[in-house]
Coordinates of C-alpha atoms in Angstrom, one line a residue:
M1 CA 209.1 -104.9 -57.3
A2 CA 209.9 -108.2 -59.1
S3 CA 208.6 -110.0 -56.0
S4 CA 205.4 -108.0 -56.0
L5 CA 204.8 -108.9 -59.6
F6 CA 205.4 -112.5 -58.9
F7 CA 202.1 -112.9 -57.2
I8 CA 200.2 -111.4 -60.0
F9 CA 201.9 -113.5 -62.5
F10 CA 201.5 -116.6 -60.3
L11 CA 197.8 -116.0 -59.9
T12 CA 197.3 -115.2 -63.6
S13 CA 198.8 -118.6 -64.4
L14 CA 196.7 -120.2 -61.8
L15 CA 193.4 -118.7 -63.0
S16 CA 194.4 -119.4 -66.6
S17 CA 194.1 -123.1 -65.9
Y18 CA 190.4 -122.6 -64.9
L19 CA 189.1 -119.8 -67.2
P20 CA 190.1 -117.9 -70.4
L21 CA 191.3 -114.4 -69.8
S22 CA 188.4 -112.9 -71.7
V23 CA 186.0 -113.6 -68.9
F24 CA 188.1 -112.5 -66.0
S25 CA 186.1 -109.3 -65.4
A26 CA 182.8 -111.3 -65.3
T27 CA 184.2 -113.8 -62.7
V28 CA 186.2 -111.6 -60.3
V29 CA 183.4 -111.8 -57.6
E30 CA 183.1 -115.6 -58.1
D31 CA 186.8 -116.0 -57.9
L32 CA 186.9 -114.0 -54.6
A33 CA 184.1 -116.3 -53.3
N34 CA 185.5 -119.6 -54.5
L35 CA 189.3 -119.5 -54.6
S36 CA 191.5 -119.9 -51.4
P37 CA 195.2 -119.5 -50.9
P38 CA 197.4 -122.5 -52.0
P39 CA 199.2 -124.4 -49.2
D40 CA 202.6 -122.7 -49.8
F41 CA 201.1 -119.2 -50.1
N42 CA 202.2 -118.1 -46.6
T43 CA 205.8 -119.4 -47.2
T44 CA 206.0 -117.5 -50.5
I45 CA 204.9 -114.3 -48.8
S46 CA 207.4 -114.7 -46.0
N47 CA 210.2 -115.3 -48.5
N48 CA 209.2 -112.3 -50.5
C49 CA 209.3 -110.1 -47.4
L50 CA 212.8 -111.3 -46.6
R51 CA 214.0 -110.3 -50.1
D52 CA 212.1 -107.0 -50.2
P53 CA 210.8 -105.7 -46.8
M54 CA 209.3 -102.6 -48.6
L55 CA 206.5 -104.6 -50.1
R56 CA 203.1 -103.3 -48.8
Y57 CA 202.0 -106.6 -47.3
C58 CA 205.3 -106.7 -45.4
Y59 CA 204.6 -103.5 -43.3
N60 CA 202.9 -105.6 -40.6
T61 CA 205.4 -108.2 -39.5
S62 CA 202.9 -109.9 -37.3
S63 CA 200.6 -110.9 -40.1
S64 CA 197.6 -113.0 -39.0
P65 CA 195.8 -115.7 -41.0
M66 CA 193.2 -113.1 -41.9
D67 CA 195.9 -110.8 -43.4
I68 CA 197.0 -113.7 -45.5
V69 CA 193.5 -114.1 -46.9
E70 CA 193.3 -110.4 -47.7
I71 CA 196.6 -110.5 -49.5
F72 CA 195.5 -113.4 -51.5
R73 CA 192.2 -111.7 -52.4
S74 CA 194.0 -108.6 -53.4
T75 CA 196.1 -110.6 -55.9
I76 CA 192.9 -112.0 -57.4
V77 CA 191.5 -108.5 -57.9
A78 CA 194.9 -107.3 -59.2
S79 CA 195.0 -110.1 -61.8
H80 CA 191.5 -109.3 -63.0
L81 CA 192.0 -105.5 -62.9
C82 CA 195.2 -105.7 -64.9
N83 CA 193.3 -107.4 -67.7
E84 CA 190.3 -105.0 -67.4
S85 CA 192.7 -102.1 -67.8
K86 CA 194.0 -103.6 -71.1
N87 CA 197.6 -103.6 -70.1
P88 CA 199.6 -105.2 -72.9
N89 CA 201.2 -108.0 -70.9
C90 CA 199.9 -108.6 -67.4
V91 CA 202.3 -111.5 -67.1
E92 CA 205.2 -109.1 -67.1
S93 CA 203.8 -105.7 -66.0
F94 CA 200.8 -104.0 -64.3
P95 CA 201.5 -100.3 -64.8
R96 CA 198.1 -98.8 -65.3
I97 CA 194.5 -99.0 -63.9
R98 CA 192.3 -97.7 -66.7
I99 CA 188.4 -98.0 -66.7
H100 CA 186.6 -95.6 -69.0
G101 CA 182.8 -95.4 -69.5
R102 CA 182.0 -98.5 -67.4
P103 CA 180.2 -97.2 -64.3
K104 CA 179.4 -100.6 -62.8
T105 CA 182.9 -102.0 -63.3
A106 CA 184.6 -98.9 -61.9
A107 CA 182.3 -98.9 -58.9
L108 CA 182.9 -102.6 -58.2
Y109 CA 186.7 -102.3 -58.2
L110 CA 186.6 -99.1 -56.1
S111 CA 184.7 -101.1 -53.5
F112 CA 187.5 -103.6 -53.0
D113 CA 189.3 -101.7 -50.1
F114 CA 191.6 -104.7 -49.5
F115 CA 193.0 -104.4 -53.0
W116 CA 193.8 -100.7 -52.6
K117 CA 195.3 -101.5 -49.2
Y118 CA 197.9 -103.7 -50.9
C119 CA 198.0 -101.8 -54.2
P120 CA 200.8 -103.2 -56.4
L121 CA 203.9 -100.9 -56.5
T122 CA 204.0 -101.2 -60.3
V123 CA 200.9 -99.1 -60.7
V124 CA 201.8 -95.6 -61.7
D125 CA 198.6 -94.4 -63.6
I126 CA 195.0 -94.5 -62.4
E127 CA 192.3 -93.4 -64.8
L128 CA 188.7 -93.8 -63.7
V129 CA 187.1 -91.6 -66.4
N130 CA 183.4 -91.0 -67.4
N131 CA 182.0 -93.5 -65.0
S132 CA 179.3 -91.4 -63.4
L133 CA 180.8 -92.2 -60.0
T134 CA 179.2 -90.4 -57.1
N135 CA 179.8 -89.8 -53.4
G136 CA 182.9 -88.2 -52.0
F137 CA 186.5 -88.3 -53.3
P138 CA 187.7 -92.0 -53.5
T139 CA 190.5 -91.7 -50.9
N140 CA 191.3 -95.5 -51.1
V141 CA 193.1 -94.9 -54.4
L142 CA 195.6 -92.7 -52.5
S143 CA 197.0 -95.9 -51.0
C144 CA 198.8 -96.2 -54.3
A145 CA 201.3 -93.6 -53.1
Q146 CA 203.7 -94.1 -56.0
I147 CA 201.3 -93.0 -58.8
R148 CA 202.3 -90.3 -61.2
T149 CA 198.9 -89.8 -62.9
L150 CA 195.4 -89.6 -61.4
D151 CA 192.5 -89.0 -63.7
L152 CA 189.0 -88.8 -62.1
S153 CA 187.4 -86.6 -64.7
Y154 CA 183.8 -86.7 -66.0
N155 CA 182.2 -88.2 -62.9
Q156 CA 179.9 -86.8 -60.2
F157 CA 182.1 -86.8 -57.2
S158 CA 181.2 -84.3 -54.6
G159 CA 182.5 -82.9 -51.3
F160 CA 185.9 -81.6 -50.5
V161 CA 189.1 -82.7 -52.3
P162 CA 191.6 -84.2 -49.7
V163 CA 194.3 -81.6 -50.7
Q164 CA 196.6 -82.6 -47.8
D165 CA 196.6 -86.3 -48.7
L166 CA 197.2 -85.5 -52.4
S167 CA 200.1 -83.2 -51.4
G168 CA 201.7 -86.3 -49.8
L169 CA 202.0 -88.1 -53.1
P170 CA 205.6 -87.0 -54.2
N171 CA 205.4 -88.6 -57.7
L172 CA 202.1 -87.2 -58.7
T173 CA 202.7 -84.9 -61.7
H174 CA 199.5 -85.1 -63.6
M175 CA 196.0 -84.9 -62.1
N176 CA 192.6 -84.3 -63.7
L177 CA 189.5 -83.7 -61.6
S178 CA 187.6 -81.8 -64.2
Y179 CA 183.8 -82.0 -64.7
N180 CA 182.8 -83.1 -61.2
R181 CA 180.8 -81.5 -58.4
F182 CA 183.5 -81.0 -55.7
S183 CA 183.2 -78.2 -53.2
E184 CA 185.3 -75.1 -53.5
N185 CA 188.6 -75.4 -51.6
K186 CA 190.0 -72.6 -49.4
I187 CA 192.5 -70.1 -50.7
S188 CA 195.0 -71.4 -48.2
D189 CA 195.3 -74.5 -50.3
S190 CA 196.7 -72.5 -53.2
E191 CA 200.2 -73.9 -52.9
F192 CA 198.9 -77.3 -53.9
F193 CA 197.1 -75.9 -56.9
K194 CA 200.3 -74.4 -58.2
R195 CA 201.6 -77.9 -59.0
F196 CA 198.9 -78.3 -61.7
N197 CA 197.6 -76.1 -64.4
A198 CA 194.0 -74.9 -64.7
S199 CA 193.0 -77.7 -67.1
S200 CA 193.2 -80.1 -64.1
F201 CA 190.2 -78.4 -62.5
I202 CA 187.8 -77.4 -65.4
Q203 CA 184.3 -77.2 -64.0
S204 CA 185.3 -79.3 -61.1
G205 CA 184.0 -77.0 -58.5
V206 CA 187.4 -77.0 -56.7
L207 CA 188.6 -73.6 -57.8
P208 CA 186.5 -70.5 -57.6
N209 CA 184.4 -70.1 -60.8
V210 CA 185.4 -66.8 -62.3
K211 CA 182.0 -66.3 -64.0
R212 CA 180.2 -67.2 -60.8
Y213 CA 182.5 -65.0 -58.8
K214 CA 181.8 -62.1 -61.2
M215 CA 178.1 -62.8 -60.8
K216 CA 178.4 -62.7 -57.1
V217 CA 180.3 -59.4 -57.3
L218 CA 177.6 -58.1 -59.7
V219 CA 174.9 -59.2 -57.3
L220 CA 176.6 -57.6 -54.3
L221 CA 177.6 -54.3 -56.0
I222 CA 174.6 -53.7 -58.3
V223 CA 171.6 -56.1 -57.9
F224 CA 171.6 -56.2 -54.1
P225 CA 171.6 -52.3 -53.7
I226 CA 168.8 -52.2 -56.3
M227 CA 166.9 -54.8 -54.4
V228 CA 167.4 -52.8 -51.2
I229 CA 166.2 -49.6 -52.9
L230 CA 163.1 -51.4 -54.3
L231 CA 162.3 -52.9 -50.9
C232 CA 162.6 -49.5 -49.3
F233 CA 160.5 -48.0 -52.0
C234 CA 157.8 -50.7 -51.6
F235 CA 157.9 -50.3 -47.8
G236 CA 157.6 -46.6 -48.1
W237 CA 154.7 -47.0 -50.6
L238 CA 153.0 -49.3 -48.1
C239 CA 153.5 -46.8 -45.3
V240 CA 152.1 -44.0 -47.3
K241 CA 149.4 -45.7 -49.4
R242 CA 148.5 -49.0 -47.8
P243 CA 149.6 -49.3 -44.2
D244 CA 146.9 -51.9 -43.7
Y245 CA 149.3 -54.4 -45.3
L246 CA 151.9 -53.8 -42.6
P247 CA 152.0 -55.6 -39.2
R248 CA 149.7 -54.0 -36.6
T249 CA 152.8 -52.8 -34.6
C250 CA 154.0 -50.8 -37.6
R251 CA 150.9 -48.8 -38.3
R252 CA 148.5 -46.4 -36.6
R253 CA 145.0 -47.9 -36.4
N254 CA 143.3 -44.5 -36.6
K255 CA 144.9 -43.3 -39.8
F256 CA 143.3 -44.2 -43.1
T257 CA 144.6 -43.4 -46.6
F258 CA 142.7 -42.6 -49.7
A259 CA 143.9 -45.9 -51.2
M260 CA 142.7 -47.9 -48.2
L261 CA 139.2 -46.3 -48.4
E262 CA 139.1 -46.7 -52.1
A263 CA 139.9 -50.4 -51.8
A264 CA 137.2 -50.7 -49.0
T265 CA 134.5 -49.2 -51.2
D266 CA 135.5 -50.7 -54.6
E267 CA 136.7 -47.3 -55.8
F268 CA 133.7 -45.6 -54.2
S269 CA 131.3 -47.4 -56.4
D270 CA 127.5 -46.7 -56.4
Q271 CA 126.9 -50.1 -54.9
H272 CA 128.6 -48.9 -51.7
L273 CA 127.0 -45.5 -51.6
V274 CA 124.5 -45.2 -48.8
S275 CA 123.5 -41.6 -49.0
M276 CA 124.7 -38.3 -50.4
S277 CA 124.1 -34.6 -49.8
N278 CA 125.7 -31.3 -50.8
T279 CA 128.4 -31.6 -48.1
V280 CA 128.8 -35.3 -47.2
D281 CA 128.6 -38.6 -49.1
I282 CA 128.3 -41.7 -46.9
Y283 CA 129.6 -45.1 -48.0
K284 CA 129.6 -48.6 -46.6
G285 CA 133.0 -50.1 -46.8
T286 CA 134.9 -53.3 -45.8
L287 CA 138.4 -53.0 -44.5
R288 CA 141.1 -55.5 -45.4
D289 CA 140.6 -57.3 -42.1
G290 CA 136.9 -57.7 -42.8
T291 CA 135.7 -54.9 -40.5
E292 CA 132.5 -53.2 -41.9
T293 CA 132.6 -49.5 -41.7
K294 CA 130.7 -46.3 -42.4
I295 CA 132.8 -43.8 -44.3
E296 CA 131.7 -40.2 -44.3
V297 CA 133.4 -38.3 -47.2
Y298 CA 133.4 -34.5 -46.9
K299 CA 133.1 -32.8 -50.3
E300 CA 134.2 -29.3 -49.4
K301 CA 137.7 -28.2 -50.5
V302 CA 139.5 -26.6 -47.6
S303 CA 142.8 -24.9 -46.9
S304 CA 145.7 -26.6 -45.2
E305 CA 144.8 -24.7 -42.0
K306 CA 141.3 -26.2 -42.1
R307 CA 142.7 -29.6 -42.7
R308 CA 144.9 -29.3 -39.7
E309 CA 141.9 -28.3 -37.6
F310 CA 140.0 -31.2 -39.1
A311 CA 142.7 -33.6 -37.9
E312 CA 142.7 -32.1 -34.4
V313 CA 138.9 -32.6 -34.1
C314 CA 139.2 -36.2 -35.5
E315 CA 141.8 -36.9 -32.8
M316 CA 139.2 -36.0 -30.2
V317 CA 136.4 -37.8 -31.9
F318 CA 138.5 -41.0 -32.0
K319 CA 138.8 -40.9 -28.2
L320 CA 135.0 -40.9 -27.7
R321 CA 133.8 -43.9 -25.6
H322 CA 130.2 -44.1 -24.7
K323 CA 127.4 -46.7 -25.1
N324 CA 125.2 -44.2 -27.0
L325 CA 127.9 -43.1 -29.4
V326 CA 129.0 -44.9 -32.5
R327 CA 132.7 -45.9 -32.2
V328 CA 135.0 -43.9 -34.4
L329 CA 137.7 -46.0 -36.1
G330 CA 139.8 -43.2 -37.6
W331 CA 139.9 -40.7 -40.4
C332 CA 141.5 -39.7 -43.7
N333 CA 143.0 -36.3 -44.0
S334 CA 144.8 -36.0 -47.4
R335 CA 144.8 -33.5 -50.2
N336 CA 142.5 -35.8 -52.1
M337 CA 140.0 -36.5 -49.3
R338 CA 138.7 -35.8 -45.9
A339 CA 136.7 -38.6 -44.4
L340 CA 135.6 -40.0 -41.0
V341 CA 135.5 -43.7 -40.6
T342 CA 133.1 -45.2 -38.0
E343 CA 131.9 -48.7 -37.2
W344 CA 129.0 -50.0 -39.3
I345 CA 125.9 -50.7 -37.1
Q346 CA 123.7 -53.5 -38.2
G347 CA 120.3 -52.0 -37.4
E348 CA 117.8 -49.5 -38.5
N349 CA 117.6 -45.8 -37.7
V350 CA 115.0 -44.3 -35.5
E351 CA 113.0 -42.8 -38.4
T352 CA 112.6 -46.3 -40.0
W353 CA 111.8 -47.8 -36.5
L354 CA 109.0 -45.2 -36.0
S355 CA 107.6 -45.8 -39.4
S356 CA 107.3 -49.6 -38.9
S357 CA 103.9 -51.2 -38.4
M358 CA 104.8 -52.2 -34.8
A359 CA 103.0 -50.5 -31.9
L360 CA 105.8 -48.8 -30.2
S361 CA 104.9 -48.0 -26.6
W362 CA 105.5 -44.8 -24.8
R363 CA 108.1 -46.4 -22.5
R364 CA 110.1 -47.8 -25.4
R365 CA 110.3 -44.4 -27.0
L366 CA 111.3 -42.8 -23.7
R367 CA 114.1 -45.4 -23.4
V368 CA 115.5 -44.3 -26.8
V369 CA 115.2 -40.6 -25.9
L370 CA 117.0 -41.2 -22.5
G371 CA 119.9 -42.9 -24.2
V372 CA 120.2 -40.0 -26.6
V373 CA 120.2 -37.5 -23.7
E374 CA 122.9 -39.5 -22.0
G375 CA 125.1 -39.4 -25.1
I376 CA 124.5 -35.6 -25.5
C377 CA 125.4 -35.0 -21.8
Y378 CA 128.6 -37.0 -22.2
L379 CA 129.7 -35.0 -25.2
S380 CA 128.8 -31.7 -23.5
D381 CA 130.7 -32.5 -20.3
Q382 CA 133.7 -34.4 -21.7
W383 CA 134.1 -33.1 -25.3
P384 CA 132.4 -29.7 -25.7
E385 CA 134.5 -29.1 -28.8
I386 CA 132.6 -31.8 -30.7
T387 CA 129.3 -31.2 -32.4
F388 CA 126.9 -33.7 -33.9
D389 CA 123.9 -34.2 -36.1
L390 CA 120.8 -35.3 -34.2
T391 CA 117.9 -36.4 -36.3
T392 CA 115.7 -39.5 -36.3
S393 CA 117.6 -40.6 -39.4
S394 CA 121.1 -40.2 -37.9
V395 CA 120.3 -42.0 -34.6
L396 CA 120.8 -45.7 -35.1
L397 CA 119.4 -48.6 -33.0
S398 CA 121.7 -51.5 -32.4
D399 CA 120.4 -54.9 -33.4
D400 CA 121.2 -56.6 -30.1
N401 CA 119.6 -54.4 -27.4
Q402 CA 118.0 -51.5 -29.4
E403 CA 120.4 -49.1 -27.7
P404 CA 120.3 -45.7 -29.5
L405 CA 123.6 -44.5 -31.0
I406 CA 124.4 -41.0 -32.2
S407 CA 126.2 -41.8 -35.4
H408 CA 126.9 -38.5 -37.3
F409 CA 129.6 -36.2 -36.0
K410 CA 129.8 -32.8 -37.7
I411 CA 133.5 -32.3 -38.3
G412 CA 134.5 -28.7 -38.9
D413 CA 131.4 -27.1 -37.5
R414 CA 131.5 -24.9 -34.5
N415 CA 129.8 -26.4 -31.5
N416 CA 126.7 -24.5 -30.3
L417 CA 124.9 -25.6 -27.1
S418 CA 121.8 -23.8 -28.1
T419 CA 121.7 -25.5 -31.5
N420 CA 122.3 -28.9 -29.8
I421 CA 119.3 -28.4 -27.5
F422 CA 117.1 -27.2 -30.4
N423 CA 118.0 -30.3 -32.3
F424 CA 117.1 -32.5 -29.3
G425 CA 113.8 -30.8 -28.9
L426 CA 112.9 -31.4 -32.5
F427 CA 114.0 -35.0 -32.2
F428 CA 111.9 -35.5 -29.0
V429 CA 108.8 -34.1 -30.7
E430 CA 109.3 -36.3 -33.8
M431 CA 109.6 -39.3 -31.4
I432 CA 106.1 -38.5 -30.1
T433 CA 104.4 -37.5 -33.2
N434 CA 106.1 -39.7 -35.8
L435 CA 105.9 -36.6 -38.1
R436 CA 108.9 -35.0 -39.7
P437 CA 109.6 -31.6 -41.4
D438 CA 109.1 -31.7 -45.1
L439 CA 112.7 -31.0 -46.2
G440 CA 111.4 -30.1 -49.7
Q441 CA 109.9 -27.0 -48.3
E442 CA 111.7 -23.8 -47.4
D443 CA 112.0 -23.2 -43.7
S444 CA 110.6 -26.7 -43.1
E445 CA 111.6 -26.9 -39.4
R446 CA 109.8 -23.7 -38.5
R447 CA 106.7 -24.7 -40.4
Y448 CA 106.7 -28.1 -38.7
L449 CA 107.0 -26.6 -35.2
E450 CA 104.3 -24.1 -35.9
Y451 CA 102.0 -27.0 -36.8
I452 CA 102.7 -28.7 -33.5
R453 CA 102.2 -25.5 -31.5
V454 CA 98.8 -24.9 -33.2
H455 CA 97.5 -28.1 -31.6
Y456 CA 99.3 -27.5 -28.3
P457 CA 98.0 -28.0 -25.6
D458 CA 94.4 -28.7 -26.3
N459 CA 94.4 -30.8 -29.5
L460 CA 97.5 -32.9 -29.0
E461 CA 95.6 -36.1 -29.8
R462 CA 95.7 -35.0 -33.5
V463 CA 99.6 -34.9 -33.6
I464 CA 100.5 -37.8 -31.2
D465 CA 101.4 -41.0 -33.1
E466 CA 98.2 -43.1 -33.2
K467 CA 100.2 -46.3 -32.9
M468 CA 101.2 -45.2 -29.4
K469 CA 98.2 -46.2 -27.3
I470 CA 98.0 -43.7 -24.4
E471 CA 95.5 -42.8 -21.8
G472 CA 95.2 -41.2 -18.4
R473 CA 98.5 -40.5 -16.7
T474 CA 100.4 -41.6 -19.8
F475 CA 98.8 -38.8 -21.7
D476 CA 99.9 -36.3 -19.0
Q477 CA 103.5 -37.6 -19.4
V478 CA 103.3 -37.2 -23.2
K479 CA 102.0 -33.7 -22.8
Q480 CA 105.0 -32.9 -20.4
A481 CA 107.4 -34.3 -23.0
I482 CA 105.9 -32.2 -25.8
T483 CA 106.1 -29.2 -23.6
L484 CA 109.8 -29.9 -23.0
G485 CA 110.4 -30.4 -26.7
L486 CA 108.8 -27.1 -27.6
M487 CA 110.8 -25.3 -24.9
C488 CA 114.0 -26.7 -26.4
T489 CA 113.1 -25.4 -29.8
D490 CA 112.3 -21.9 -28.5
I491 CA 115.2 -19.9 -29.8
I492 CA 113.5 -16.5 -30.0
P493 CA 115.2 -14.1 -27.5
P494 CA 115.0 -14.1 -24.6
L495 CA 115.9 -17.8 -24.8
K496 CA 113.6 -20.1 -22.7
Q497 CA 115.6 -23.2 -23.4
P498 CA 116.2 -25.6 -20.5
S499 CA 119.7 -26.7 -19.6
L500 CA 121.0 -30.2 -20.4
T501 CA 120.8 -31.0 -16.7
Q502 CA 117.1 -30.0 -16.6
I503 CA 116.4 -32.0 -19.7
Y504 CA 118.1 -35.1 -18.3
D505 CA 116.3 -34.9 -15.0
L506 CA 112.9 -34.5 -16.7
V507 CA 113.4 -37.3 -19.2
S508 CA 114.7 -39.6 -16.4
S509 CA 111.7 -38.7 -14.3
L510 CA 109.3 -39.5 -17.1
Y511 CA 111.0 -42.8 -17.8
E512 CA 110.8 -43.9 -14.2
S513 CA 107.2 -42.8 -14.0
S514 CA 106.4 -44.8 -17.1
S515 CA 107.8 -47.9 -15.5
R516 CA 105.5 -47.5 -12.5
H517 CA 102.5 -47.2 -14.7
H518 CA 103.5 -49.8 -17.3

């Protein structure tokens, strides 16, 4: 050990001839750059290794010239660091490395790996405290294997502590890693931690934080189950109230809830109300995905059995697919509401179309009637359980091709073929005359039909829409059409109503004839 100190003392004397000791710390980098080993430095090292082979720089017996330079540079750093650490007499002893609250100085000396490689054997205490040092554990200080004290507290070191390397320091009896940002070590390293008390690791991150552990337990045992329950509750609420917020794969497209329709119509505001009657209110709504819909809300309070029947009919209506039927999107069947949701058609109804100032030809009117008949035949053949409302106000014309669309399905009513044929006859007569029953009068439909029959067949010119320019054979076709319409409305026993097949054949024949004479 005396030989090890010799170089420090030798170099201290050498540097003293150039600079006062008070400026050693400011010139260590300059000294490393400017000083070179004296001529007899190699001989001195060899002699020291002969006297004490355990010296660190003697471990490699085949020292190269580069090794000699490193040893010399390490003695320069040792000389400066001894004075920086305020050891009482660096000429006689270098027991302690102590740098407190000087971040740049501490970082500088830690960067000299060659010094720590040849760390003087006299150093037993290393204190690098409150220097805001970062990065991982400074493993180069562990080259000083003889140390008894290691204090790295009040820094910002991170990563894992090299427990196995520290365990290999037999003389280490006091260590302080408090107030750093180390990662928590495994429980398997607990034998190492028994060597030191808890004060060595205060807020170091090395040992499990009891408060944080309790918080984790609290989260796992209390908060997490509560969160799961809340999530389940929210998911259940969405499933029951607002399934439109769920992914498409998790919801049934044809089922609407009261909350969904309420949101689509701004709580059924008057701005969205299209029409209202004693039994049905019709709203225009916009679904969450932007789809515009017509919502028919049924006012009548019914029993649970009736609600079940309502759902069954809606299931059937939802399956309707025909070019002359409005597409049904779904329904709502809850205690608060029964409603049918269909697509919203951008277009006018037949009543408005007939009342316009345009001269609507006989052929165009027949085309609309033919489409309505095709829709009625589809319903009668494929879905006889479903009834519908057929008036000039409930038949819509699509914007794109003026295709007629039956838009009002009468959910809950019993289907009656005779009634359907009667309604078609009334519709057909209205298409020709552009006259409608006065709903303000009692028994308005009967009065309306009687008025038409008064002028049939000799004075039909008085009831035929004057905007429909007709003459010759076209007048004969119109007369046949009125005859068919009146036959359909003949419900006095014995019934003289034609069948749907006969109606379709006659309307088709009239339409084809109109194209030949057009």
